[in-house]
Amino acid sequence: MIRGTVHIETEICKGCELCIAACPQDSLALSSNINRKGYRYVELVQDNCTGCVNCALVCPDSAITVFRQSKSAVRKIVSASV
Amino acid sequence: MNTITIPDEMELVYSKPETITDTPLHYCPGCTHGVIHRVLMEVVNEMGIAEQTVGVAPVGCSVFAYNYMNIDMQEAAHGRASAVATGIRRVLPEKYVFSYQGDGDLAAIGTAETIHSVNRGENILIVFVNNGIYGMTGGQMAPTTLLGMVTSTTPFGREQSAMGYPIKMTDLVAQLPGAYYVTRQAAYTAATVRKLKKAIEKAFQFQTRKKGTCFIEVVSNCPSGWKMTPIEANDWLEKNMLPMYPLGDLKVPKE
Amino acid sequence: MYQFQYDSTPKLMKGNEALAEAALRAGMQGYFGYPITPQSEVLEYLTEHAPKRKNVVVLQAESEVASINMIYGAAGAGARVMTSSSSPGISLMQEGISYIASAELPCLLVNVQRGGPGLGTIQPSQADYFQATKGGGHGDYHLFVLAPSSVQEMAEHVFLGFHIAEKYRMPSLVLADGALGQMLEKVLLPKDGSLPYAEKSWATTGKTKDRERNIITSLHIDPNKMEMINLQLQDKYRKLKQEIRFEEINTKDADIILVAYGLTARICQKAMDLAKEKGIQVGVVRPITLYPFPYEILSTLAEKASAFLTVEMNAGQMVEDVRLAINGKRPVFFKGRMGGIIPNPEEILLEIETIAEKQQLKNIYA
């Protein structure tokens, strides 16, 4: 499985939860903390993100940046397992 | 904008485009305006046409669209965005010009401007955000409000005998010979956002052909006006709005 | 003061046509309008003659509402643009004009007035003075208002209107009337291409990398910002006072001063001649800019003249500004005709005679 991760700009997140619904891996959840605007923000709660980008696509506030394993890193893993 | 360090052995696959400013959006949580703004600006960024693009903001919730789109923009009077866009495009015929309008703006007070801009085949893109309600003024009935739908001015539901029917502007516009590309999209799931982006890409590409107006309706939500959570609103959109406003192309140019 | 450059030979033209030809010569880049009597010749002339030139857009819009918003868009995009209409159509444009004034967009508006209120009549009128000079739409704003009184000025005021609009970043209005629009007269047209284009770094022409994005808007939610915008506008209107224009005829030894603009100023000159035959010394002040209004000259004349008579084709609108200028120093009388009726010199003379009697000017009224 390709590994990915997200960076969430917690200060602009409004906690609408649309990303949580869009995540096929259930990697995201609302934090129990609140940001300066008073919203409970979203955070990555599981280490199973695949970097599929769905969360960022539905985020109305462009709060999510998505990363995925680089091709060279993937190649390294593949060659190691051969 | 905060600098984000790319984690070890990772590469960036998605971030907001530089054509979106760092100004935090004023929209309510879960409102799809933000998604539509970003997708529009992604296309402008990826096509490398930010320097050649002028946008027109409407009156309605997206009146401040110019605060978020990092391009030259004008703010039009209520309903007149397509007339303003016409003025811009006529004197700058080589630029990309789009108007961004809600249902009250485009389908009520601006009906005449909409119909005539499209009928003249103005070489502009009209983005029509339809959430069936007046969001900014506090959730009153819009021309696109569904029958039976409760709003602050239809507290017992929209009744046909008194308020008429929801107007299907996109279907109307598709009948006009000046319309070049007419499609109805949405932005409430990752899949619909991907499709919306493809539609916007096509619309911007078509502008250079100078063959007529591109018109994209985006069936949208209004969690605050509908008095639902964003997730409930998107479910309601799928079950109630989409049967009335089905997604898909209404007019596609022969390549 | 703006200096006109003229052709060497005069032409015989209708007011509306001279105005349209002047617009082309002034380098107008866009015209958006809707037909309405008595100014439809402007659009007709432009649709015929603009195609002979490069890069002039002429578009018949679906309404005056659409026209004025096309003007907003095109002016915001940096083009030299104009629209024209007549009273009911200008009423429809008021919202858009307010936006244009607030967003500080230069453009030229033309109102070839007809009698009102309502659908009224297609005959000439001056009943839109309040609308033109006091704002017209919502909010605190003004237009630079010119009142031509001849076909010659119908042409000149197009150049002057564009010049002031671009110099101050505000809309200019040529306030004519149906008679001036339809009148056939000799005109010495301003030279083609003699009006240079102003620098418009604020225009939305596409954001280049070397500058911040340009935004054309009239929305400022923060009251402090909105008040600041208002203060800037008021400051602009104060500076605009250096553009005041008026004409004085025989005012030096006049006992009675007639104040009239546009078409009625011409009729007043005839009445002035008739009064002279009767031994009454009458002068005429013709405001050429209605906003800003030439208060000072009237105030100065009030030191010597014994009475003022304002003549208008309305129920008494400019007379309020004349009274403000005179400020109670002398009596200010009013003679008006309405509904599209042009007053004749004889009825004005009758007023003059009555005033002369009231003011006990009988010694010269021999």
XYZ file of C-alpha atoms in Angstrom, chain C residues 35 86 112 123 125 168 175 235 248 317:
10
model
C -32.979 52.764 -28.042
C -33.360 59.687 -22.305
C -31.217 63.707 -23.874
C -40.836 66.434 -26.144
C -37.579 68.917 -20.892
C -10.905 62.720 -11.737
C -27.471 66.775 -19.771
C -12.459 65.610 -1.526
C -22.110 85.673 -18.817
C -35.204 72.767 -9.863
